Coordinates of C-alpha atoms and ligand atoms in Angstrom, one line a residue:
M1 CA 0.0 0.0 0.0
S2 CA 1.5 3.3 -1.1
T3 CA 1.5 6.3 1.3
Y4 CA 1.8 9.9 0.1
A5 CA 5.2 11.6 0.4
A6 CA 5.3 15.2 -0.8
P7 CA 7.7 15.6 -3.8
L8 CA 9.7 18.2 -1.8
K9 CA 12.8 18.0 -4.1
D10 CA 10.8 18.8 -7.2
M11 CA 8.7 21.4 -5.4
R12 CA 11.8 23.2 -4.1
F13 CA 13.5 23.0 -7.5
V14 CA 10.5 24.6 -9.2
L15 CA 10.0 27.3 -6.6
N16 CA 13.7 28.4 -6.7
E17 CA 14.8 27.7 -10.2
L18 CA 11.7 28.3 -12.3
A19 CA 9.0 30.2 -10.4
G20 CA 11.3 32.9 -9.0
L21 CA 10.8 32.5 -5.2
A22 CA 13.8 34.9 -4.5
E23 CA 12.2 37.6 -6.6
V24 CA 8.8 37.1 -5.1
A25 CA 10.3 37.3 -1.6
K26 CA 11.6 40.8 -2.5
L27 CA 8.1 42.1 -3.1
P28 CA 6.7 44.4 -0.4
G29 CA 5.1 42.4 2.4
F30 CA 6.7 39.1 1.4
E31 CA 10.0 39.6 3.1
E32 CA 9.4 36.7 5.4
A33 CA 9.3 34.2 2.6
T34 CA 13.0 33.5 2.8
A35 CA 14.3 30.2 1.4
D36 CA 14.8 28.8 5.0
T37 CA 11.3 29.8 6.1
V38 CA 9.7 28.3 3.0
D39 CA 11.7 25.1 3.5
A40 CA 10.4 24.8 7.1
I41 CA 6.8 25.4 6.0
L42 CA 7.1 22.8 3.3
E43 CA 8.6 20.2 5.7
E44 CA 5.8 20.8 8.3
A45 CA 3.1 20.8 5.6
S46 CA 4.4 17.5 4.2
K47 CA 4.2 15.9 7.7
F48 CA 0.6 17.1 8.1
A49 CA -0.4 15.9 4.7
A50 CA 1.3 12.5 5.1
G51 CA 0.5 12.0 8.8
V52 CA -3.0 13.4 9.2
L53 CA -4.7 13.8 5.8
D54 CA -3.5 10.9 3.8
P55 CA -4.6 8.2 6.3
L56 CA -8.2 9.6 6.1
N57 CA -8.3 9.5 2.3
R58 CA -9.3 5.9 1.8
P59 CA -11.7 5.6 4.7
G60 CA -13.2 9.0 3.7
D61 CA -13.8 7.6 0.2
E62 CA -15.4 4.4 1.6
Q63 CA -17.6 6.0 4.2
G64 CA -18.5 9.3 2.4
S65 CA -20.3 12.1 4.1
V66 CA -23.7 11.3 5.4
W67 CA -26.9 13.4 5.3
Q68 CA -29.6 13.0 7.9
D69 CA -32.5 15.4 8.7
G70 CA -30.7 18.4 7.1
A71 CA -27.4 17.8 8.8
V72 CA -24.3 16.3 7.3
A73 CA -21.8 14.2 9.2
M74 CA -18.3 14.1 7.8
P75 CA -16.5 10.7 7.8
I76 CA -14.7 9.6 11.0
G77 CA -11.5 11.6 11.7
F78 CA -12.3 14.6 9.5
R79 CA -13.5 16.8 12.3
A80 CA -10.4 16.2 14.4
A81 CA -8.2 16.7 11.3
Y82 CA -9.9 20.0 10.5
R83 CA -9.5 21.2 14.0
Q84 CA -5.7 20.4 13.8
F85 CA -5.6 22.0 10.4
I86 CA -7.0 25.4 11.7
E87 CA -5.1 25.2 15.0
G88 CA -1.9 24.8 13.0
G89 CA -2.7 28.0 11.2
W90 CA -2.8 26.3 7.8
N91 CA -6.1 27.9 6.8
A92 CA -4.6 31.3 7.3
L93 CA -1.4 30.7 5.4
P94 CA -1.9 32.8 2.2
L95 CA -4.5 35.2 3.7
D96 CA -4.4 38.9 4.5
P97 CA -2.6 39.7 7.8
D98 CA -5.2 42.5 8.4
W99 CA -7.7 39.7 9.1
G100 CA -5.4 37.3 11.0
G101 CA -3.8 35.7 8.0
Q102 CA -0.1 35.0 7.6
G103 CA 0.1 36.8 4.3
L104 CA 2.5 34.4 2.6
P105 CA 2.8 34.6 -1.2
K106 CA 0.6 32.6 -3.4
L107 CA 3.7 30.9 -4.7
V108 CA 4.4 29.5 -1.2
A109 CA 0.8 28.6 -0.6
T110 CA 0.7 26.7 -3.9
P111 CA 2.9 23.7 -3.0
V112 CA 1.3 23.5 0.4
E113 CA -2.1 23.3 -1.2
E114 CA -0.8 20.7 -3.6
M115 CA 0.1 18.6 -0.6
W116 CA -3.4 18.9 1.0
I117 CA -5.1 17.9 -2.3
A118 CA -2.7 15.0 -3.1
A119 CA -3.2 13.6 0.4
N120 CA -6.9 14.1 0.6
M121 CA -8.7 15.9 -2.2
S122 CA -12.1 15.8 -0.5
F123 CA -10.7 17.5 2.6
S124 CA -8.9 20.2 0.6
L125 CA -12.1 21.4 -1.0
C126 CA -13.4 23.0 2.2
P127 CA -10.5 25.4 2.7
L128 CA -10.4 26.1 -1.1
L129 CA -13.9 27.3 -1.1
T130 CA -13.5 29.3 2.1
Q131 CA -10.5 31.0 0.5
G132 CA -12.5 32.0 -2.5
A133 CA -15.3 33.5 -0.3
I134 CA -12.7 35.4 1.7
E135 CA -11.2 36.9 -1.4
A136 CA -14.5 38.1 -2.7
L137 CA -15.4 39.7 0.7
I138 CA -12.0 41.4 1.1
L139 CA -12.2 42.9 -2.4
R140 CA -15.9 43.8 -2.4
G141 CA -17.5 43.4 1.0
S142 CA -18.6 46.4 3.1
D143 CA -16.6 47.2 6.2
H144 CA -19.5 45.8 8.3
L145 CA -19.4 42.5 6.4
K146 CA -15.6 42.3 6.7
S147 CA -15.5 43.0 10.4
T148 CA -18.3 40.6 11.1
Y149 CA -17.1 37.6 9.1
L150 CA -13.6 37.7 7.9
R151 CA -11.6 36.9 11.1
K152 CA -13.5 33.7 11.7
M153 CA -13.2 32.7 8.1
V154 CA -9.5 33.3 8.0
E155 CA -9.1 31.3 11.2
G156 CA -11.2 28.6 9.6
T157 CA -13.8 28.3 12.4
W158 CA -16.4 29.5 9.9
T159 CA -16.2 28.2 6.4
G160 CA -17.4 29.6 3.0
T161 CA -19.2 28.2 0.0
M162 CA -19.9 29.3 -3.6
N163 CA -23.6 29.0 -4.5
L164 CA -23.9 29.5 -8.3
T165 CA -25.5 26.5 -9.8
E166 CA -29.3 25.9 -10.1
P167 CA -31.0 23.0 -12.0
Q168 CA -31.5 25.2 -15.1
A169 CA -28.3 27.3 -14.6
G170 CA -25.0 25.5 -14.9
S171 CA -22.5 26.8 -17.3
D172 CA -25.0 29.5 -18.3
L173 CA -25.4 31.7 -15.2
S174 CA -27.6 34.2 -17.0
L175 CA -30.4 31.7 -16.2
V176 CA -30.1 32.0 -12.4
R177 CA -33.5 32.4 -10.8
T178 CA -32.8 32.7 -7.1
R179 CA -34.6 35.8 -5.8
A180 CA -33.4 38.5 -3.4
E181 CA -36.0 40.9 -2.0
R182 CA -34.8 44.1 -0.4
R183 CA -35.9 44.6 3.3
G184 CA -34.2 47.7 4.7
D185 CA -30.6 47.0 5.5
H186 CA -30.7 43.4 4.3
Y187 CA -32.4 41.1 1.7
R188 CA -34.5 38.0 1.9
I189 CA -33.3 35.2 -0.4
F190 CA -35.6 32.5 -2.0
G191 CA -34.6 29.7 -4.3
Q192 CA -32.8 26.4 -4.8
K193 CA -29.1 25.8 -5.5
I194 CA -27.6 22.5 -6.4
F195 CA -24.2 20.9 -6.3
I196 CA -22.9 23.1 -3.5
T197 CA -19.6 21.9 -2.3
Y198 CA -19.5 21.8 1.6
G199 CA -22.9 23.5 1.6
E200 CA -23.5 21.6 4.8
H201 CA -21.1 19.8 7.2
D202 CA -20.0 19.5 10.8
L203 CA -16.5 20.8 10.6
A204 CA -17.2 24.5 11.5
D205 CA -19.5 26.5 13.7
N206 CA -21.0 28.5 10.9
I207 CA -21.2 28.4 7.1
L208 CA -21.2 31.5 5.0
H209 CA -22.9 31.0 1.7
L210 CA -22.0 33.4 -1.2
V211 CA -25.1 33.2 -3.3
L212 CA -25.9 34.5 -6.8
A213 CA -29.5 35.9 -7.0
R214 CA -31.6 38.5 -8.7
T215 CA -33.5 41.4 -7.2
P216 CA -37.1 41.8 -8.6
D217 CA -36.2 44.8 -10.7
A218 CA -32.9 43.5 -12.0
P219 CA -32.1 43.5 -15.8
E220 CA -32.3 40.2 -17.7
G221 CA -29.3 38.0 -18.1
V222 CA -25.9 38.2 -16.4
R223 CA -26.2 42.0 -15.9
G224 CA -28.9 41.4 -13.3
I225 CA -27.1 39.1 -11.0
S226 CA -26.1 40.2 -7.5
L227 CA -23.9 38.5 -4.9
F228 CA -25.2 37.9 -1.4
L229 CA -23.6 36.7 1.8
V230 CA -26.1 34.3 3.5
P231 CA -25.0 32.9 6.8
K232 CA -26.2 29.5 8.1
Y233 CA -26.5 31.1 11.6
L234 CA -27.2 34.8 11.9
V235 CA -24.5 36.7 13.8
R236 CA -25.4 39.0 16.7
S237 CA -23.8 42.5 17.0
D238 CA -21.4 41.1 19.6
G239 CA -20.1 38.5 17.1
S240 CA -21.8 35.5 18.8
L241 CA -24.0 33.1 16.9
G242 CA -27.8 33.8 16.9
E243 CA -30.8 32.3 15.2
R244 CA -30.6 29.7 12.5
N245 CA -31.3 31.3 9.1
D246 CA -34.0 30.1 6.8
L247 CA -31.9 27.9 4.7
R248 CA -31.3 24.2 4.7
C249 CA -29.5 21.3 3.0
V250 CA -32.2 19.3 1.4
S251 CA -29.9 16.4 0.4
I252 CA -26.4 15.5 -0.7
E253 CA -25.5 13.9 -4.0
H254 CA -24.2 10.3 -4.5
K255 CA -21.2 10.8 -6.7
L256 CA -18.5 9.1 -8.8
G257 CA -15.7 10.4 -6.6
I258 CA -14.7 12.9 -3.8
H259 CA -17.1 10.9 -1.6
A260 CA -16.1 12.6 1.6
S261 CA -16.8 16.1 0.2
P262 CA -20.5 16.8 0.7
T263 CA -22.2 18.2 -2.5
A264 CA -25.4 19.8 -1.2
V265 CA -28.8 20.7 -2.6
M266 CA -29.6 24.0 -0.7
A267 CA -33.0 25.5 -0.2
F268 CA -33.2 29.2 0.7
G269 CA -36.4 30.7 2.2
D270 CA -38.3 27.4 2.4
K271 CA -40.2 28.5 5.5
G272 CA -41.7 31.4 3.6
E273 CA -40.0 34.4 5.2
G274 CA -36.8 34.1 3.2
A275 CA -33.2 33.6 4.3
V276 CA -31.5 36.8 5.5
G277 CA -28.8 37.9 3.1
Y278 CA -26.5 40.9 2.7
V279 CA -25.4 42.2 -0.6
V280 CA -21.7 42.0 -1.4
G281 CA -20.6 45.2 -3.3
E282 CA -23.2 46.7 -5.5
E283 CA -26.4 45.1 -6.9
N284 CA -26.2 43.6 -10.4
K285 CA -22.4 43.3 -10.3
G286 CA -22.5 39.9 -8.7
L287 CA -21.1 38.0 -11.7
A288 CA -18.0 40.2 -11.9
Y289 CA -17.4 39.6 -8.2
M290 CA -18.0 35.9 -8.6
F291 CA -15.2 35.9 -11.2
I292 CA -12.8 37.1 -8.5
M293 CA -13.6 33.9 -6.7
M294 CA -13.8 31.8 -9.8
N295 CA -10.3 32.8 -11.0
A296 CA -8.7 31.8 -7.7
A297 CA -10.9 28.7 -7.6
R298 CA -10.0 27.8 -11.3
F299 CA -6.4 28.0 -10.4
G300 CA -7.1 25.9 -7.3
V301 CA -8.8 23.2 -9.5
G302 CA -5.9 23.2 -11.9
L303 CA -3.7 22.5 -8.9
E304 CA -6.0 19.6 -8.1
G305 CA -5.0 18.2 -11.5
V306 CA -1.3 18.4 -10.6
A307 CA -1.8 16.9 -7.1
I308 CA -4.0 14.0 -8.2
A309 CA -1.5 13.2 -11.0
E310 CA 1.3 13.2 -8.5
R311 CA -0.6 10.9 -6.1
A312 CA -1.5 8.5 -8.9
Y313 CA 2.1 8.5 -10.1
Q314 CA 3.5 7.7 -6.6
R315 CA 1.0 4.8 -6.2
A316 CA 1.8 3.4 -9.6
L317 CA 5.5 3.7 -9.1
A318 CA 5.4 1.8 -5.7
Y319 CA 3.3 -1.0 -7.3
A320 CA 5.6 -1.2 -10.4
K321 CA 8.6 -1.8 -8.1
E322 CA 6.8 -4.5 -6.1
R323 CA 4.8 -6.5 -8.7
L324 CA 6.8 -9.4 -10.1
Q325 CA 5.7 -10.4 -13.6
G326 CA 7.5 -11.5 -16.8
K327 CA 11.1 -11.7 -17.7
D328 CA 13.6 -9.0 -18.6
L329 CA 13.6 -8.7 -22.4
V330 CA 17.4 -9.0 -22.5
E331 CA 18.5 -10.7 -19.4
G332 CA 15.7 -13.4 -19.5
A333 CA 15.8 -16.1 -16.8
K334 CA 14.2 -14.8 -13.7
T335 CA 10.9 -13.0 -13.1
V336 CA 11.3 -9.3 -12.6
P337 CA 9.4 -6.3 -11.1
I338 CA 7.2 -4.8 -13.9
I339 CA 9.1 -1.5 -13.8
R340 CA 11.8 -3.4 -15.9
H341 CA 9.4 -3.6 -18.9
P342 CA 9.8 -0.8 -21.4
D343 CA 6.0 -0.3 -21.7
V344 CA 5.6 0.1 -18.0
R345 CA 8.5 2.5 -18.0
R346 CA 6.8 4.5 -20.8
M347 CA 3.6 4.8 -18.7
L348 CA 5.5 5.8 -15.6
M349 CA 7.5 8.4 -17.6
L350 CA 4.3 9.8 -19.1
M351 CA 2.9 10.2 -15.6
K352 CA 6.1 11.7 -14.2
A353 CA 6.9 14.0 -17.1
Q354 CA 3.4 15.5 -17.4
T355 CA 3.0 15.9 -13.7
E356 CA 6.3 17.8 -13.4
A357 CA 5.4 19.9 -16.4
M358 CA 2.0 20.8 -14.9
R359 CA 3.5 21.5 -11.5
A360 CA 6.1 23.9 -13.0
L361 CA 3.5 25.8 -15.0
A362 CA 1.2 26.1 -12.1
Y363 CA 3.9 27.5 -9.8
V364 CA 5.2 29.9 -12.4
V365 CA 1.6 31.2 -12.7
A366 CA 1.4 31.5 -8.9
G367 CA 4.6 33.5 -8.9
A368 CA 3.2 35.8 -11.6
M369 CA 0.0 36.3 -9.4
D370 CA 2.2 37.6 -6.6
I371 CA 4.1 40.0 -8.9
A372 CA 0.8 41.1 -10.4
R373 CA -0.5 42.0 -6.9
R374 CA 2.6 43.4 -5.2
H375 CA 5.2 44.7 -7.7
P376 CA 5.9 48.4 -7.2
D377 CA 6.1 49.0 -11.0
V378 CA 2.6 49.2 -12.6
A379 CA 3.8 48.0 -16.0
M380 CA 5.2 44.9 -14.4
R381 CA 2.0 44.3 -12.5
N382 CA -0.1 44.6 -15.7
R383 CA 2.2 42.4 -17.7
N384 CA 2.0 39.7 -15.1
Q385 CA -1.7 40.0 -14.7
A386 CA -2.2 39.6 -18.4
F387 CA 0.0 36.5 -18.4
V388 CA -2.0 35.1 -15.4
D389 CA -5.3 35.8 -17.2
L390 CA -4.1 34.0 -20.3
M391 CA -2.8 31.0 -18.4
I392 CA -5.7 30.4 -15.9
P393 CA -7.8 28.5 -18.4
V394 CA -4.7 26.6 -19.5
V395 CA -3.7 25.6 -15.9
K396 CA -7.4 24.7 -15.2
G397 CA -8.2 22.9 -18.5
W398 CA -5.0 21.2 -19.4
S399 CA -3.9 20.1 -15.9
T400 CA -7.3 18.6 -15.1
E401 CA -7.7 16.8 -18.5
T402 CA -4.2 15.5 -18.1
S403 CA -4.8 14.4 -14.5
I404 CA -7.5 12.1 -15.8
E405 CA -5.1 10.6 -18.3
V406 CA -2.4 10.2 -15.6
A407 CA -4.8 8.6 -13.1
S408 CA -6.0 6.2 -15.8
L409 CA -2.4 5.3 -16.7
G410 CA -2.0 4.7 -12.9
I411 CA -4.7 2.0 -13.1
Q412 CA -3.1 0.5 -16.2
V413 CA 0.2 0.2 -14.4
H414 CA -1.6 -1.8 -11.8
G415 CA -3.2 -4.1 -14.3
G416 CA -6.3 -5.9 -12.9
M417 CA -5.5 -4.7 -9.4
G418 CA -6.0 -1.1 -10.6
F419 CA -9.6 -1.9 -11.4
I420 CA -10.1 -3.2 -7.9
E421 CA -10.8 -0.6 -5.3
E422 CA -8.4 -2.1 -2.7
T423 CA -5.3 -0.7 -4.3
G424 CA -6.5 2.9 -4.2
A425 CA -5.6 3.6 -7.8
A426 CA -9.2 3.7 -8.9
Q427 CA -10.1 6.4 -6.4
H428 CA -7.7 8.8 -8.0
L429 CA -9.4 8.4 -11.4
R430 CA -12.8 8.8 -9.8
D431 CA -11.7 11.9 -7.8
A432 CA -9.9 13.4 -10.8
R433 CA -13.0 13.1 -13.0
I434 CA -14.8 16.1 -11.5
T435 CA -11.9 18.5 -12.0
T436 CA -12.7 19.0 -15.7
I437 CA -16.3 19.8 -14.9
Y438 CA -16.6 22.1 -11.9
E439 CA -15.4 25.7 -11.9
G440 CA -16.3 25.8 -15.6
T441 CA -16.0 22.7 -17.9
T442 CA -13.0 22.4 -20.2
G443 CA -15.3 23.6 -23.0
I444 CA -16.0 26.8 -21.0
Q445 CA -12.3 27.3 -20.2
A446 CA -11.5 26.9 -23.9
N447 CA -14.1 29.5 -24.9
D448 CA -12.7 31.9 -22.4
L449 CA -9.2 31.3 -23.7
I450 CA -9.9 31.9 -27.4
G451 CA -12.5 34.7 -26.8
R452 CA -11.7 36.9 -23.8
K453 CA -8.0 36.0 -23.4
I454 CA -6.9 36.0 -27.1
A455 CA -9.3 37.4 -29.6
R456 CA -10.6 40.3 -27.5
E457 CA -7.1 41.7 -27.0
G458 CA -5.9 41.0 -30.5
G459 CA -3.5 38.3 -29.3
A460 CA -1.2 40.8 -27.6
T461 CA -0.5 38.7 -24.5
A462 CA -0.2 35.5 -26.4
K463 CA 2.3 37.0 -28.7
S464 CA 4.5 38.4 -25.9
Y465 CA 4.3 35.0 -24.2
L466 CA 5.5 33.4 -27.5
E467 CA 8.5 35.7 -27.3
Q468 CA 9.5 34.3 -23.9
L469 CA 9.3 30.8 -25.5
R470 CA 11.6 31.9 -28.4
Q471 CA 14.2 33.1 -25.9
I472 CA 14.3 29.6 -24.4
D473 CA 14.4 28.1 -27.9
S474 CA 17.6 30.1 -28.6
E475 CA 19.1 28.9 -25.3
L476 CA 18.3 25.3 -26.3
A477 CA 19.9 25.9 -29.7
R478 CA 23.2 26.8 -28.0
S479 CA 23.2 23.6 -25.8
Q480 CA 25.6 20.8 -26.6
H481 CA 23.8 18.3 -24.5
E482 CA 22.4 15.4 -26.6
D483 CA 19.0 15.3 -24.9
L484 CA 18.5 19.1 -25.1
R485 CA 19.5 19.0 -28.8
A486 CA 16.9 16.3 -29.3
L487 CA 14.3 18.3 -27.5
R488 CA 14.9 21.5 -29.5
P489 CA 13.2 20.7 -32.9
H490 CA 10.0 19.6 -31.0
F491 CA 10.1 22.8 -29.0
A492 CA 10.6 24.9 -32.1
A493 CA 7.7 23.1 -33.8
G494 CA 5.6 23.6 -30.7
I495 CA 6.1 27.3 -30.7
Q496 CA 5.3 27.4 -34.4
A497 CA 2.1 25.4 -33.8
V498 CA 0.9 27.9 -31.2
A499 CA 1.9 30.9 -33.2
E500 CA 0.0 29.6 -36.3
S501 CA -3.0 28.7 -34.3
V502 CA -3.1 32.1 -32.6
D503 CA -2.9 33.8 -36.0
W504 CA -5.6 31.6 -37.4
L505 CA -7.9 32.2 -34.4
L506 CA -7.4 36.0 -34.7
A507 CA -8.3 35.9 -38.4
T508 CA -11.2 33.6 -37.8
F509 CA -12.9 34.5 -34.5
D510 CA -14.9 37.5 -35.8
K511 CA -15.6 36.0 -39.2
D512 CA -16.7 32.5 -38.2
V513 CA -16.9 32.1 -34.4
R514 CA -18.3 28.6 -34.7
A515 CA -15.2 27.4 -36.6
A516 CA -13.0 29.0 -33.9
A517 CA -15.0 27.4 -31.1
A518 CA -14.9 24.0 -32.8
G519 CA -11.1 23.9 -32.2
S520 CA -11.0 25.6 -28.9
V521 CA -10.4 22.5 -26.7
P522 CA -7.7 21.2 -29.0
F523 CA -6.2 24.7 -28.9
L524 CA -6.3 24.7 -25.1
K525 CA -4.5 21.3 -25.1
L526 CA -1.9 22.6 -27.5
M527 CA -1.3 25.6 -25.2
G528 CA -0.9 23.3 -22.3
V529 CA 1.4 20.8 -24.0
V530 CA 3.6 23.6 -25.2
A531 CA 3.6 25.6 -22.0
G532 CA 4.5 22.4 -20.2
S533 CA 7.4 21.9 -22.6
W534 CA 8.5 25.5 -22.0
Q535 CA 8.9 24.7 -18.3
M536 CA 10.5 21.3 -19.0
A537 CA 13.1 23.0 -21.3
R538 CA 13.8 25.7 -18.7
A539 CA 14.2 23.0 -16.1
A540 CA 16.6 21.0 -18.3
L541 CA 18.7 24.1 -19.1
V542 CA 19.1 24.8 -15.3
A543 CA 19.9 21.1 -14.7
E544 CA 22.5 21.1 -17.5
K545 CA 24.4 23.9 -15.7
K546 CA 24.1 22.3 -12.3
V547 CA 25.4 19.0 -13.7
A548 CA 28.3 20.8 -15.4
V549 CA 29.6 22.3 -12.1
L550 CA 28.5 19.3 -10.0
D551 CA 26.2 21.5 -7.9
G552 CA 23.9 19.4 -5.7
D553 CA 22.0 16.2 -6.5
E554 CA 23.4 15.0 -9.8
A555 CA 20.9 12.1 -10.2
F556 CA 18.0 14.5 -9.8
Y557 CA 19.3 16.9 -12.4
R558 CA 20.2 14.2 -14.9
A559 CA 16.6 12.9 -14.4
K560 CA 15.3 16.4 -15.2
I561 CA 17.2 16.4 -18.5
A562 CA 16.1 12.9 -19.5
T563 CA 12.5 13.7 -18.5
A564 CA 12.5 16.8 -20.6
R565 CA 13.7 14.8 -23.6
F566 CA 11.0 12.2 -23.0
Y567 CA 8.4 14.9 -22.8
G568 CA 9.6 16.2 -26.2
D569 CA 9.5 12.8 -27.8
H570 CA 6.2 11.6 -26.3
V571 CA 4.1 14.6 -25.5
L572 CA 5.3 17.7 -27.3
V573 CA 5.4 15.8 -30.5
Q574 CA 1.6 16.1 -30.6
A575 CA 1.7 19.9 -31.0
P576 CA 1.8 20.1 -34.9
G577 CA -1.1 17.6 -35.0
L578 CA -3.2 19.6 -32.6
K579 CA -2.5 22.7 -34.6
N580 CA -3.8 20.9 -37.7
T581 CA -7.0 20.1 -35.9
V582 CA -7.4 23.7 -34.7
V583 CA -6.9 25.3 -38.1
G584 CA -8.4 22.6 -40.3
G585 CA -10.8 20.5 -38.2
A586 CA -13.8 22.7 -37.9
S587 CA -15.8 21.6 -41.0
G588 CA -16.2 18.0 -39.8
V589 CA -17.3 19.2 -36.3
M590 CA -20.4 21.0 -37.6
A591 CA -21.0 19.0 -40.8
L592 CA -23.9 16.8 -39.7
A593 CA -27.4 18.2 -39.3
E594 CA -28.9 17.4 -35.8
E595 CA -31.1 14.8 -37.4
Q596 CA -28.1 12.9 -38.7
F597 CA -26.9 12.1 -35.3
Ligands
FAD601 C1 -19.2 17.4 -7.4 C2 -19.6 18.8 -7.8 C3 -19.3 19.9 -7.1 C4 -19.7 21.2 -7.5 N1 -19.5 22.3 -6.7 C5 -20.1 23.4 -6.9 C6 -20.2 24.5 -6.0 O1 -19.5 24.4 -5.0 N2 -20.9 25.6 -6.3 C7 -21.5 25.7 -7.5 O2 -22.2 26.8 -7.7 N3 -21.5 24.7 -8.4 C8 -20.9 23.6 -8.2 N4 -20.9 22.6 -9.1 C9 -21.6 22.7 -10.3 C10 -20.6 22.8 -11.5 O3 -19.9 24.0 -11.4 C11 -21.4 22.6 -12.8 O4 -21.8 21.2 -12.8 C12 -20.6 23.0 -14.0 O5 -20.4 24.4 -14.0 C13 -21.3 22.6 -15.3 O6 -22.6 22.9 -15.3 P1 -23.7 21.8 -15.7 O7 -23.5 20.6 -14.8 O8 -25.1 22.4 -15.6 O9 -23.4 21.4 -17.1 P2 -24.0 22.1 -18.5 O10 -23.7 23.5 -18.4 O11 -25.3 21.6 -18.7 O12 -22.9 21.5 -19.5 C14 -23.1 20.2 -20.2 C15 -22.1 20.1 -21.3 O13 -22.3 21.2 -22.3 C16 -21.2 21.9 -22.4 N5 -21.5 23.3 -22.6 C17 -22.4 24.1 -21.9 N6 -22.5 25.3 -22.4 C18 -21.5 25.4 -23.3 C19 -21.0 26.5 -24.2 N7 -21.5 27.7 -24.1 N8 -20.0 26.2 -25.0 C20 -19.5 25.0 -25.1 N9 -19.9 23.9 -24.4 C21 -20.9 24.2 -23.5 C22 -20.3 21.7 -21.2 O14 -18.9 21.9 -21.5 C23 -20.7 20.3 -20.9 O15 -19.8 19.4 -21.6 C24 -20.4 21.3 -8.7 C25 -20.7 20.2 -9.5 C26 -20.3 18.9 -9.0 C27 -20.7 17.7 -9.9

């Protein structure tokens, strides 16, 4: 049975060599994020993930959370673990010191969050959603809302949710029907929400629901949606908990995965008087505010892809070293562990290489988020924000789609035992499967990528991003290392594939938006595959220098170089094919009339 061990070596390498931790630590307010402090945080977090969260993962999956009479009981051990989690200050790690947070950079919080997810994805969803709610309140909440709710949320004694979805309003939030009626200084909320993660549970004393709803005189569509804070328990003026609000969890869903995470159907205003709610920011601007939460949450879900891939890889690797089957192709004679077989190696390398590529991209984006928030130079902030905006759908869409592939390979490495729940490999695939759906499906991410992030700004950010890739390409061209020389033509072809696809999208989007949309998911994949290769190439170039001067762990650096080459030969090689699909594949997509299906 494999236990989770945080990949600290790779995390540190990416933080220091690729994502610019030293630069981030120079930003105002981040001075405490020195290499030593960050090391200590990572060590402690890895112990908590391995010692407290990982042992609850399997039992949590088996037991699931349980609904009874409107209340939800979490699986055994979750309450104690959550208490330890908040007492250890983990909830507050990246949050604003003004409200009791530790104010560490996003870049430092990212590997820590990766560990929580890898160890126990169901558990990690509760703090993820609370964080999103905190961000929305900090940016748009009134002083009263902030002073009433934020400290407890940052502490983690109260948790947050995101209530968007209704039966008729999923990807299309313009169809939201939940009603909010003005009553003096507050509102009364009526309606039903579905699929609400941690909408009800027994981990915290209060649950603050951020709810999208419409006032009676609101304009149609997305322009008429407002955001409300609706507490499970009303809060008295002295901060203590008062009456139970008119909202309840009607049921929770039975799902393919993340069994321990309660997915609630919520009814607001069932008793007739309506649930008391408070508007966040201004009326009718709710969707824009929700995007604040959604961007953070989309990044968080992308990180789920990285984490689940890592966990699936570790489990498959442990199995491949133990399972004896077949003879070595060359040495013959005795039965060997399956890791000796080239095809098993190929699968493990596909898992390892893609996971490392996704991790590096996610951390680089996290570092850019810090610069976009804190850098003293406005041009630098804007440039980094544009890069983050471009990459959020890629981190979300590509990392999650790839995590499903990686988790599925993990099952394949196990053979029949992968299909049997006992080994734990199947849970990763079941858990990973939601990540391409919530926080906007891959199709929705891809629409965002080609529309808002590329066509709307004439491809400016995409083109300056391509310049960064070209610089790495010229560094690769100067390398004498055999593996880097082998990677280079694939990398150059990858850059070319993205550049041609961007040009085609810019020329096509306004003329024939259906054709552009038909290739949007292949384009998102192309962006991910190439962005991953950018990071693998950077990693290999750093490793090449380290090996030359024998600086540090030679085996690790040599593995980085070999893994980058593998990524080029087995993953990046797809880039020109994906480009062909983007620019030439539209006609077949829409060719059939609906009756022909
Ligand atoms: C376990 C779980 C947890 C969740 N947690 C939360 C939560 O905490 N809060 C919350 O509010 N919601 C939550 N959701 C809801 C989730 O965000 C939605 O399921 C998701 O946004 C998709 O909406 P839908 O299910 O209605 O699918 P639909 O919108 O009906 O989509 C169905 C298919 O059509 C495609 N599609 C739809 N519109 C377009 C379009 N314009 N262009 C291209 N393709 C399109 C989609 O990509 C998808 O393949 C959760 C869902 C689940 C299953």
